[in-house]
């Protein structure tokens, strides 16, 4: 029997890729950059399965170019790059990789939080610039962590994992803003669900862990920064467009907030001459929160499972749109 034809938009860890190569007639875009849009539209023409990265825009136009497509397996927990409604309408299953990058991402959020609070990058750059002349009694003063207030926007798996670190390790009070209550976090961490304005006004550290959608796009703009403490640190490990970049640059420049630690930005990648990168109080990483051996391998296994199960019209291991089942392409 002929193997199903699939397209993989970039090489990913062997634990998943090898299984895809063994069980499918697979073409893997050699990378390191994503396939250009016009190439992708061509490559999907007669495939049944697509293994995509968060860098590809998987929209209705692309799905219409792929009349045999049954399953899209995204190598990411976030799936804002996929028009899920369009996929469901066309009978295409969508999978993602939740649960296995929680600790890695929470660790990264904490790493950014402490680096921004303690001015780590700024002081490192000052060393490189020859500004470290002596121990300074008044130099490079940062923010304390112990006993401060953490505000989590989006108290899901990752937000809760960060709150656990900050509450358990640094005795922080935890506030959160979410459309749903997280009773476990309330019970075990004493987390308090508050409205957005209260969270902004009372938090010393605000960490974003919500999904990107039309409600959250630009949620952190001028108005939000005005409501935050001047000593506050903003952390974003979710998606760049949740923060209005120009407003953030302004808030950091004018001292409206103390610092920011960002693993995600808008745009991505940031050009090296972007104003954000010139600010001493912005710590920026190139979207690496899930980049640990364990997380990336586990993501690869789930992404391969989702793809292979979808090709057989079996329930995906992590299924974003199970409601597609009655109209799933066979
Ligand atoms: C995700 O999975 O959504 C992260 O942003 C990248 O691993």
mmCIF file of C-alpha atoms and ligand atoms in Angstrom:
data_model
loop_
_atom_site.group_PDB
_atom_site.id
_atom_site.type_symbol
_atom_site.label_atom_id
_atom_site.label_comp_id
_atom_site.label_asym_id
_atom_site.label_seq_id
_atom_site.Cartn_x
_atom_site.Cartn_y
_atom_site.Cartn_z
ATOM 1 C CA UNK A 1 0.000 0.000 0.000
ATOM 2 C CA UNK A 2 1.287 3.473 -0.861
ATOM 3 C CA UNK A 3 2.453 5.509 2.107
ATOM 4 C CA UNK A 4 0.597 8.776 2.794
ATOM 5 C CA UNK A 5 2.218 11.865 1.360
ATOM 6 C CA UNK A 6 3.176 14.484 3.939
ATOM 7 C CA UNK A 7 5.149 17.722 4.061
ATOM 8 C CA UNK A 8 7.253 18.696 7.082
ATOM 9 C CA UNK A 9 8.117 22.394 7.105
ATOM 10 C CA UNK A 10 11.453 22.062 8.955
ATOM 11 C CA UNK A 11 13.596 19.280 10.410
ATOM 12 C CA UNK A 12 12.589 18.555 14.026
ATOM 13 C CA UNK A 13 14.012 16.152 16.661
ATOM 14 C CA UNK A 14 14.722 12.621 15.467
ATOM 15 C CA UNK A 15 12.462 10.905 18.016
ATOM 16 C CA UNK A 16 9.522 12.218 16.004
ATOM 17 C CA UNK A 17 11.004 12.830 12.571
ATOM 18 C CA UNK A 18 12.319 9.273 12.126
ATOM 19 C CA UNK A 19 8.839 7.828 12.677
ATOM 20 C CA UNK A 20 7.337 10.216 10.160
ATOM 21 C CA UNK A 21 10.018 9.314 7.619
ATOM 22 C CA UNK A 22 9.474 5.573 8.220
ATOM 23 C CA UNK A 23 5.696 5.627 7.950
ATOM 24 C CA UNK A 24 5.065 8.305 5.334
ATOM 25 C CA UNK A 25 6.143 9.428 1.931
ATOM 26 C CA UNK A 26 7.565 12.561 3.527
ATOM 27 C CA UNK A 27 9.289 15.602 2.152
ATOM 28 C CA UNK A 28 11.128 17.670 4.768
ATOM 29 C CA UNK A 29 11.925 21.295 3.969
ATOM 30 C CA UNK A 30 15.671 21.412 4.682
ATOM 31 C CA UNK A 31 15.611 24.705 6.624
ATOM 32 C CA UNK A 32 17.047 26.471 8.569
ATOM 33 C CA UNK A 33 14.481 29.066 7.441
ATOM 34 C CA UNK A 34 10.791 28.305 6.892
ATOM 35 C CA UNK A 35 9.671 27.581 3.335
ATOM 36 C CA UNK A 36 8.580 30.731 1.505
ATOM 37 C CA UNK A 37 4.812 31.081 1.241
ATOM 38 C CA UNK A 38 4.663 30.365 -2.517
ATOM 39 C CA UNK A 39 6.740 27.202 -2.047
ATOM 40 C CA UNK A 40 4.498 26.038 0.784
ATOM 41 C CA UNK A 41 1.379 26.581 -1.353
ATOM 42 C CA UNK A 42 2.963 24.402 -4.028
ATOM 43 C CA UNK A 43 4.174 21.695 -1.618
ATOM 44 C CA UNK A 44 0.760 21.106 -0.031
ATOM 45 C CA UNK A 45 -0.988 20.468 -3.358
ATOM 46 C CA UNK A 46 -1.304 16.685 -3.015
ATOM 47 C CA UNK A 47 -0.407 15.961 0.605
ATOM 48 C CA UNK A 48 -2.618 14.290 3.226
ATOM 49 C CA UNK A 49 -0.627 15.459 6.244
ATOM 50 C CA UNK A 50 1.222 18.651 7.136
ATOM 51 C CA UNK A 51 3.650 18.976 10.030
ATOM 52 C CA UNK A 52 4.008 22.717 10.562
ATOM 53 C CA UNK A 53 5.914 25.110 12.833
ATOM 54 C CA UNK A 54 4.540 28.272 14.437
ATOM 55 C CA UNK A 55 6.315 30.263 11.709
ATOM 56 C CA UNK A 56 3.861 29.156 8.999
ATOM 57 C CA UNK A 57 0.537 30.862 8.395
ATOM 58 C CA UNK A 58 -1.885 27.986 7.851
ATOM 59 C CA UNK A 59 -4.964 29.782 6.568
ATOM 60 C CA UNK A 60 -7.956 29.113 4.322
ATOM 61 C CA UNK A 61 -5.960 29.898 1.182
ATOM 62 C CA UNK A 62 -3.396 27.260 2.073
ATOM 63 C CA UNK A 63 -6.070 24.710 2.984
ATOM 64 C CA UNK A 64 -7.833 25.343 -0.330
ATOM 65 C CA UNK A 65 -4.555 24.647 -2.102
ATOM 66 C CA UNK A 66 -4.478 21.225 -0.357
ATOM 67 C CA UNK A 67 -7.695 19.394 -1.295
ATOM 68 C CA UNK A 68 -6.505 16.045 0.149
ATOM 69 C CA UNK A 69 -5.226 17.435 3.454
ATOM 70 C CA UNK A 70 -6.596 15.508 6.481
ATOM 71 C CA UNK A 71 -4.386 16.597 9.331
ATOM 72 C CA UNK A 72 -2.253 19.564 10.380
ATOM 73 C CA UNK A 73 0.121 18.757 13.225
ATOM 74 C CA UNK A 74 1.649 21.903 14.693
ATOM 75 C CA UNK A 75 5.005 21.493 16.419
ATOM 76 C CA UNK A 76 3.975 23.936 19.199
ATOM 77 C CA UNK A 77 1.416 24.241 21.933
ATOM 78 C CA UNK A 78 0.243 27.591 20.535
ATOM 79 C CA UNK A 79 -1.800 27.384 17.351
ATOM 80 C CA UNK A 80 -2.585 31.028 16.583
ATOM 81 C CA UNK A 81 -0.783 30.486 13.245
ATOM 82 C CA UNK A 82 -3.604 28.145 12.172
ATOM 83 C CA UNK A 83 -7.108 29.173 11.204
ATOM 84 C CA UNK A 84 -8.747 26.376 13.192
ATOM 85 C CA UNK A 85 -12.305 27.339 12.184
ATOM 86 C CA UNK A 86 -11.319 27.140 8.505
ATOM 87 C CA UNK A 87 -9.736 23.712 9.126
ATOM 88 C CA UNK A 88 -12.818 22.394 10.905
ATOM 89 C CA UNK A 89 -15.075 23.691 8.143
ATOM 90 C CA UNK A 90 -12.976 21.829 5.568
ATOM 91 C CA UNK A 91 -12.822 18.573 7.551
ATOM 92 C CA UNK A 92 -9.154 18.892 8.546
ATOM 93 C CA UNK A 93 -7.963 17.819 12.012
ATOM 94 C CA UNK A 94 -5.533 20.074 13.899
ATOM 95 C CA UNK A 95 -3.100 18.902 16.596
ATOM 96 C CA UNK A 96 -0.717 20.700 18.982
ATOM 97 C CA UNK A 97 1.785 19.769 21.728
ATOM 98 C CA UNK A 98 0.460 20.812 25.155
ATOM 99 C CA UNK A 99 1.745 19.830 28.588
ATOM 100 C CA UNK A 100 5.351 19.002 27.737
ATOM 101 C CA UNK A 101 6.833 22.485 27.672
ATOM 102 C CA UNK A 102 5.200 23.796 30.838
ATOM 103 C CA UNK A 103 8.268 23.645 33.096
ATOM 104 C CA UNK A 104 10.702 24.800 30.421
ATOM 105 C CA UNK A 105 8.530 27.833 29.671
ATOM 106 C CA UNK A 106 7.897 28.661 33.339
ATOM 107 C CA UNK A 107 11.653 28.431 33.942
ATOM 108 C CA UNK A 108 12.267 30.840 31.076
ATOM 109 C CA UNK A 109 9.644 33.254 32.394
ATOM 110 C CA UNK A 110 11.389 33.218 35.761
ATOM 111 C CA UNK A 111 14.793 33.614 34.120
ATOM 112 C CA UNK A 112 13.557 36.735 32.273
ATOM 113 C CA UNK A 113 11.833 38.044 35.391
ATOM 114 C CA UNK A 114 14.953 37.883 37.543
ATOM 115 C CA UNK A 115 17.322 39.038 34.773
ATOM 116 C CA UNK A 116 15.137 42.093 34.109
ATOM 117 C CA UNK A 117 14.559 42.818 37.813
ATOM 118 C CA UNK A 118 18.287 42.637 38.622
ATOM 119 C CA UNK A 119 19.510 44.459 35.491
ATOM 120 C CA UNK A 120 21.665 41.532 34.424
ATOM 121 C CA UNK A 121 22.005 42.353 30.715
ATOM 122 C CA UNK A 122 22.424 46.054 31.299
ATOM 123 C CA UNK A 123 25.287 45.462 33.733
ATOM 124 C CA UNK A 124 26.885 42.902 31.400
ATOM 125 C CA UNK A 125 26.803 45.421 28.554
ATOM 126 C CA UNK A 126 28.255 48.035 30.885
ATOM 127 C CA UNK A 127 31.197 45.689 31.559
ATOM 128 C CA UNK A 128 31.746 45.273 27.821
ATOM 129 C CA UNK A 129 31.638 49.061 27.438
ATOM 130 C CA UNK A 130 34.375 49.532 30.070
ATOM 131 C CA UNK A 131 31.981 51.090 32.596
ATOM 132 C CA UNK A 132 32.863 48.699 35.463
ATOM 133 C CA UNK A 133 35.509 50.784 37.195
ATOM 134 C CA UNK A 134 34.887 49.774 40.800
ATOM 135 C CA UNK A 135 32.309 48.265 43.140
ATOM 136 C CA UNK A 136 29.516 50.798 43.222
ATOM 137 C CA UNK A 137 27.519 51.473 46.393
ATOM 138 C CA UNK A 138 24.710 53.039 44.347
ATOM 139 C CA UNK A 139 25.150 51.313 40.997
ATOM 140 C CA UNK A 140 22.884 48.866 39.160
ATOM 141 C CA UNK A 141 20.224 48.824 41.892
ATOM 142 C CA UNK A 142 17.412 46.448 40.952
ATOM 143 C CA UNK A 143 14.109 45.169 42.311
ATOM 144 C CA UNK A 144 13.662 42.687 45.175
ATOM 145 C CA UNK A 145 11.691 39.495 44.674
ATOM 146 C CA UNK A 146 10.943 38.164 48.146
ATOM 147 C CA UNK A 147 7.444 38.891 49.362
ATOM 148 C CA UNK A 148 6.470 40.841 46.221
ATOM 149 C CA UNK A 149 3.307 40.420 44.184
ATOM 150 C CA UNK A 150 3.193 38.367 40.985
ATOM 151 C CA UNK A 151 0.347 39.048 38.541
ATOM 152 C CA UNK A 152 -0.314 36.220 36.108
ATOM 153 C CA UNK A 153 -2.356 36.942 33.011
ATOM 154 C CA UNK A 154 -3.754 33.565 31.932
ATOM 155 C CA UNK A 155 -3.618 31.072 34.810
ATOM 156 C CA UNK A 156 -3.297 27.879 32.763
ATOM 157 C CA UNK A 157 -0.564 25.254 33.026
ATOM 158 C CA UNK A 158 2.399 27.586 32.443
ATOM 159 C CA UNK A 159 1.054 30.511 34.463
ATOM 160 C CA UNK A 160 0.427 28.157 37.378
ATOM 161 C CA UNK A 161 3.919 26.648 37.091
ATOM 162 C CA UNK A 162 5.467 30.136 37.289
ATOM 163 C CA UNK A 163 3.221 31.065 40.214
ATOM 164 C CA UNK A 164 4.327 27.884 42.008
ATOM 165 C CA UNK A 165 7.983 28.879 41.612
ATOM 166 C CA UNK A 166 7.430 32.467 42.732
ATOM 167 C CA UNK A 167 5.139 31.597 45.649
ATOM 168 C CA UNK A 168 7.134 28.578 46.862
ATOM 169 C CA UNK A 169 10.618 30.020 46.330
ATOM 170 C CA UNK A 170 10.154 33.713 46.989
ATOM 171 C CA UNK A 171 6.987 33.834 49.077
ATOM 172 C CA UNK A 172 5.229 35.984 46.507
ATOM 173 C CA UNK A 173 1.567 36.852 46.744
ATOM 174 C CA UNK A 174 -0.147 35.675 43.556
ATOM 175 C CA UNK A 175 -2.854 37.564 41.667
ATOM 176 C CA UNK A 176 -4.292 36.346 38.400
ATOM 177 C CA UNK A 177 -6.538 37.521 35.619
ATOM 178 C CA UNK A 178 -8.350 34.844 33.624
ATOM 179 C CA UNK A 179 -11.780 34.238 32.146
ATOM 180 C CA UNK A 180 -11.897 31.007 34.179
ATOM 181 C CA UNK A 181 -11.205 30.507 37.854
ATOM 182 C CA UNK A 182 -8.277 28.211 38.697
ATOM 183 C CA UNK A 183 -9.430 26.634 41.938
ATOM 184 C CA UNK A 184 -6.315 24.549 42.393
ATOM 185 C CA UNK A 185 -4.075 27.626 42.209
ATOM 186 C CA UNK A 186 -6.384 29.415 44.624
ATOM 187 C CA UNK A 187 -6.265 26.493 47.057
ATOM 188 C CA UNK A 188 -2.585 25.585 46.844
ATOM 189 C CA UNK A 189 -0.976 28.979 46.202
ATOM 190 C CA UNK A 190 -3.520 31.288 47.728
ATOM 191 C CA UNK A 191 -3.874 32.853 44.266
ATOM 192 C CA UNK A 192 -6.515 35.555 44.018
ATOM 193 C CA UNK A 193 -8.531 36.128 40.846
ATOM 194 C CA UNK A 194 -8.823 39.858 40.164
ATOM 195 C CA UNK A 195 -9.848 42.158 37.321
ATOM 196 C CA UNK A 196 -7.218 43.310 34.845
ATOM 197 C CA UNK A 197 -6.872 46.833 36.280
ATOM 198 C CA UNK A 198 -6.352 45.530 39.823
ATOM 199 C CA UNK A 199 -3.700 43.123 38.592
ATOM 200 C CA UNK A 200 -1.884 45.933 36.783
ATOM 201 C CA UNK A 201 -2.077 48.304 39.752
ATOM 202 C CA UNK A 202 -0.987 45.840 42.449
ATOM 203 C CA UNK A 203 1.596 43.594 40.777
ATOM 204 C CA UNK A 204 5.352 44.024 40.996
ATOM 205 C CA UNK A 205 5.824 41.422 38.268
ATOM 206 C CA UNK A 206 3.288 40.880 35.515
ATOM 207 C CA UNK A 207 3.739 37.711 33.485
ATOM 208 C CA UNK A 208 1.739 36.960 30.334
ATOM 209 C CA UNK A 209 0.582 33.374 29.731
ATOM 210 C CA UNK A 210 -2.596 33.822 27.766
ATOM 211 C CA UNK A 211 -3.347 32.744 24.193
ATOM 212 C CA UNK A 212 -3.203 35.224 21.347
ATOM 213 C CA UNK A 213 -6.626 35.931 19.901
ATOM 214 C CA UNK A 214 -8.609 38.982 18.882
ATOM 215 C CA UNK A 215 -9.391 39.781 22.557
ATOM 216 C CA UNK A 216 -5.795 39.586 23.761
ATOM 217 C CA UNK A 217 -4.061 41.210 20.757
ATOM 218 C CA UNK A 218 -2.612 44.536 21.957
ATOM 219 C CA UNK A 219 -3.920 43.923 25.510
ATOM 220 C CA UNK A 220 -0.749 45.561 26.860
ATOM 221 C CA UNK A 221 -0.843 49.013 25.289
ATOM 222 C CA UNK A 222 -0.379 52.592 26.530
ATOM 223 C CA UNK A 223 -3.366 52.368 28.823
ATOM 224 C CA UNK A 224 -2.128 49.184 30.534
ATOM 225 C CA UNK A 225 1.387 50.536 31.053
ATOM 226 C CA UNK A 226 -0.006 53.713 32.599
ATOM 227 C CA UNK A 227 -1.798 51.577 35.204
ATOM 228 C CA UNK A 228 1.300 49.557 36.190
ATOM 229 C CA UNK A 229 3.713 50.461 38.973
ATOM 230 C CA UNK A 230 6.798 52.407 37.913
ATOM 231 C CA UNK A 231 8.835 49.643 39.572
ATOM 232 C CA UNK A 232 7.019 46.845 37.728
ATOM 233 C CA UNK A 233 8.613 44.247 35.475
ATOM 234 C CA UNK A 234 6.655 42.843 32.524
ATOM 235 C CA UNK A 235 7.409 39.308 31.305
ATOM 236 C CA UNK A 236 6.075 37.811 28.077
ATOM 237 C CA UNK A 237 6.661 34.186 27.106
ATOM 238 C CA UNK A 238 3.293 33.754 25.344
ATOM 239 C CA UNK A 239 2.945 35.576 22.016
ATOM 240 C CA UNK A 240 4.471 38.882 20.916
ATOM 241 C CA UNK A 241 1.350 40.663 19.580
ATOM 242 C CA UNK A 242 -0.322 40.540 23.031
ATOM 243 C CA UNK A 243 1.961 43.510 23.737
ATOM 244 C CA UNK A 244 1.913 46.684 21.647
ATOM 245 C CA UNK A 245 5.634 46.976 20.930
ATOM 246 C CA UNK A 246 5.691 50.745 20.306
ATOM 247 C CA UNK A 247 3.814 51.384 23.556
ATOM 248 C CA UNK A 248 6.232 49.106 25.416
ATOM 249 C CA UNK A 249 9.278 50.911 24.005
ATOM 250 C CA UNK A 250 7.742 54.186 25.143
ATOM 251 C CA UNK A 251 6.912 52.838 28.629
ATOM 252 C CA UNK A 252 10.438 51.477 29.103
ATOM 253 C CA UNK A 253 12.056 54.624 27.753
ATOM 254 C CA UNK A 254 10.021 57.007 29.895
ATOM 255 C CA UNK A 255 10.322 54.908 33.053
ATOM 256 C CA UNK A 256 6.588 54.198 33.185
ATOM 257 C CA UNK A 257 7.605 50.620 34.025
ATOM 258 C CA UNK A 258 10.971 49.421 35.341
ATOM 259 C CA UNK A 259 11.896 46.688 32.859
ATOM 260 C CA UNK A 260 10.663 43.951 30.552
ATOM 261 C CA UNK A 261 11.767 40.377 29.925
ATOM 262 C CA UNK A 262 10.562 39.057 26.583
ATOM 263 C CA UNK A 263 10.918 35.683 24.940
ATOM 264 C CA UNK A 264 8.390 36.656 22.268
ATOM 265 C CA UNK A 265 8.132 39.913 20.351
ATOM 266 C CA UNK A 266 6.181 41.580 17.591
ATOM 267 C CA UNK A 267 7.625 41.339 15.017
ATOM 268 C CA UNK A 268 9.560 38.093 15.167
ATOM 269 C CA UNK A 269 12.401 38.058 14.490
ATOM 270 C CA UNK A 270 13.261 41.543 15.750
ATOM 271 C CA UNK A 271 15.657 43.317 13.400
ATOM 272 C CA UNK A 272 18.999 43.918 15.162
ATOM 273 C CA UNK A 273 18.498 47.693 14.972
ATOM 274 C CA UNK A 274 15.024 47.601 16.572
ATOM 275 C CA UNK A 275 14.570 50.305 19.283
ATOM 276 C CA UNK A 276 13.642 47.649 21.857
ATOM 277 C CA UNK A 277 17.144 46.205 21.600
ATOM 278 C CA UNK A 278 18.719 49.575 22.324
ATOM 279 C CA UNK A 279 16.986 49.928 25.681
ATOM 280 C CA UNK A 280 19.020 48.986 28.776
ATOM 281 C CA UNK A 281 15.886 47.771 30.577
ATOM 282 C CA UNK A 282 14.682 45.245 27.986
ATOM 283 C CA UNK A 283 15.898 41.658 28.190
ATOM 284 C CA UNK A 284 15.019 39.904 24.950
ATOM 285 C CA UNK A 285 15.415 36.260 23.931
ATOM 286 C CA UNK A 286 14.680 34.777 20.491
ATOM 287 C CA UNK A 287 11.556 32.691 21.360
ATOM 288 C CA UNK A 288 13.466 29.915 23.110
ATOM 289 C CA UNK A 289 11.268 29.089 26.118
ATOM 290 C CA UNK A 290 10.566 25.504 25.017
ATOM 291 C CA UNK A 291 14.144 24.944 23.850
ATOM 292 C CA UNK A 292 15.279 22.201 26.233
ATOM 293 C CA UNK A 293 16.148 18.650 25.231
ATOM 294 C CA UNK A 294 13.268 17.092 27.157
ATOM 295 C CA UNK A 295 10.639 19.540 25.963
ATOM 296 C CA UNK A 296 11.594 19.567 22.311
ATOM 297 C CA UNK A 297 11.834 15.756 22.196
ATOM 298 C CA UNK A 298 8.462 15.362 23.887
ATOM 299 C CA UNK A 299 6.957 17.907 21.486
ATOM 300 C CA UNK A 300 8.414 15.907 18.593
ATOM 301 C CA UNK A 301 6.796 12.701 19.849
ATOM 302 C CA UNK A 302 3.380 14.292 20.229
ATOM 303 C CA UNK A 303 3.615 16.060 16.861
ATOM 304 C CA UNK A 304 4.534 12.769 15.147
ATOM 305 C CA UNK A 305 1.718 10.931 16.977
ATOM 306 C CA UNK A 306 -0.795 13.592 15.983
ATOM 307 C CA UNK A 307 0.266 13.406 12.352
ATOM 308 C CA UNK A 308 0.291 9.605 12.122
ATOM 309 C CA UNK A 309 -3.011 9.187 13.991
ATOM 310 C CA UNK A 310 -4.659 11.867 11.873
ATOM 311 C CA UNK A 311 -3.575 10.174 8.667
ATOM 312 C CA UNK A 312 -5.496 7.095 9.870
ATOM 313 C CA UNK A 313 -8.525 9.165 10.942
ATOM 314 C CA UNK A 314 -7.897 8.178 14.558
ATOM 315 C CA UNK A 315 -8.347 10.615 17.473
ATOM 316 C CA UNK A 316 -5.247 12.794 17.805
ATOM 317 C CA UNK A 317 -3.207 12.614 20.985
ATOM 318 C CA UNK A 318 -3.620 16.383 21.464
ATOM 319 C CA UNK A 319 -6.551 17.431 19.360
ATOM 320 C CA UNK A 320 -7.385 21.113 18.994
ATOM 321 C CA UNK A 321 -10.633 20.579 17.047
ATOM 322 C CA UNK A 322 -12.201 17.199 17.934
ATOM 323 C CA UNK A 323 -15.502 18.623 16.701
ATOM 324 C CA UNK A 324 -14.211 18.049 13.153
ATOM 325 C CA UNK A 325 -14.834 14.291 13.453
ATOM 326 C CA UNK A 326 -18.258 13.997 11.720
ATOM 327 C CA UNK A 327 -16.957 15.783 8.623
ATOM 328 C CA UNK A 328 -13.342 14.564 8.711
ATOM 329 C CA UNK A 329 -11.888 13.917 5.244
ATOM 330 C CA UNK A 330 -11.346 10.189 4.592
HETATM 331 C C1 LIG B 1 4.777 26.989 21.593
HETATM 332 O O1 LIG B 1 4.897 25.759 21.638
HETATM 333 O O2 LIG B 1 3.700 27.534 21.347
HETATM 334 C C2 LIG B 1 5.990 27.812 21.895
HETATM 335 O O3 LIG B 1 5.786 29.166 21.644
HETATM 336 C C3 LIG B 1 7.204 27.340 21.131
HETATM 337 O O4 LIG B 1 7.537 26.094 21.568
#
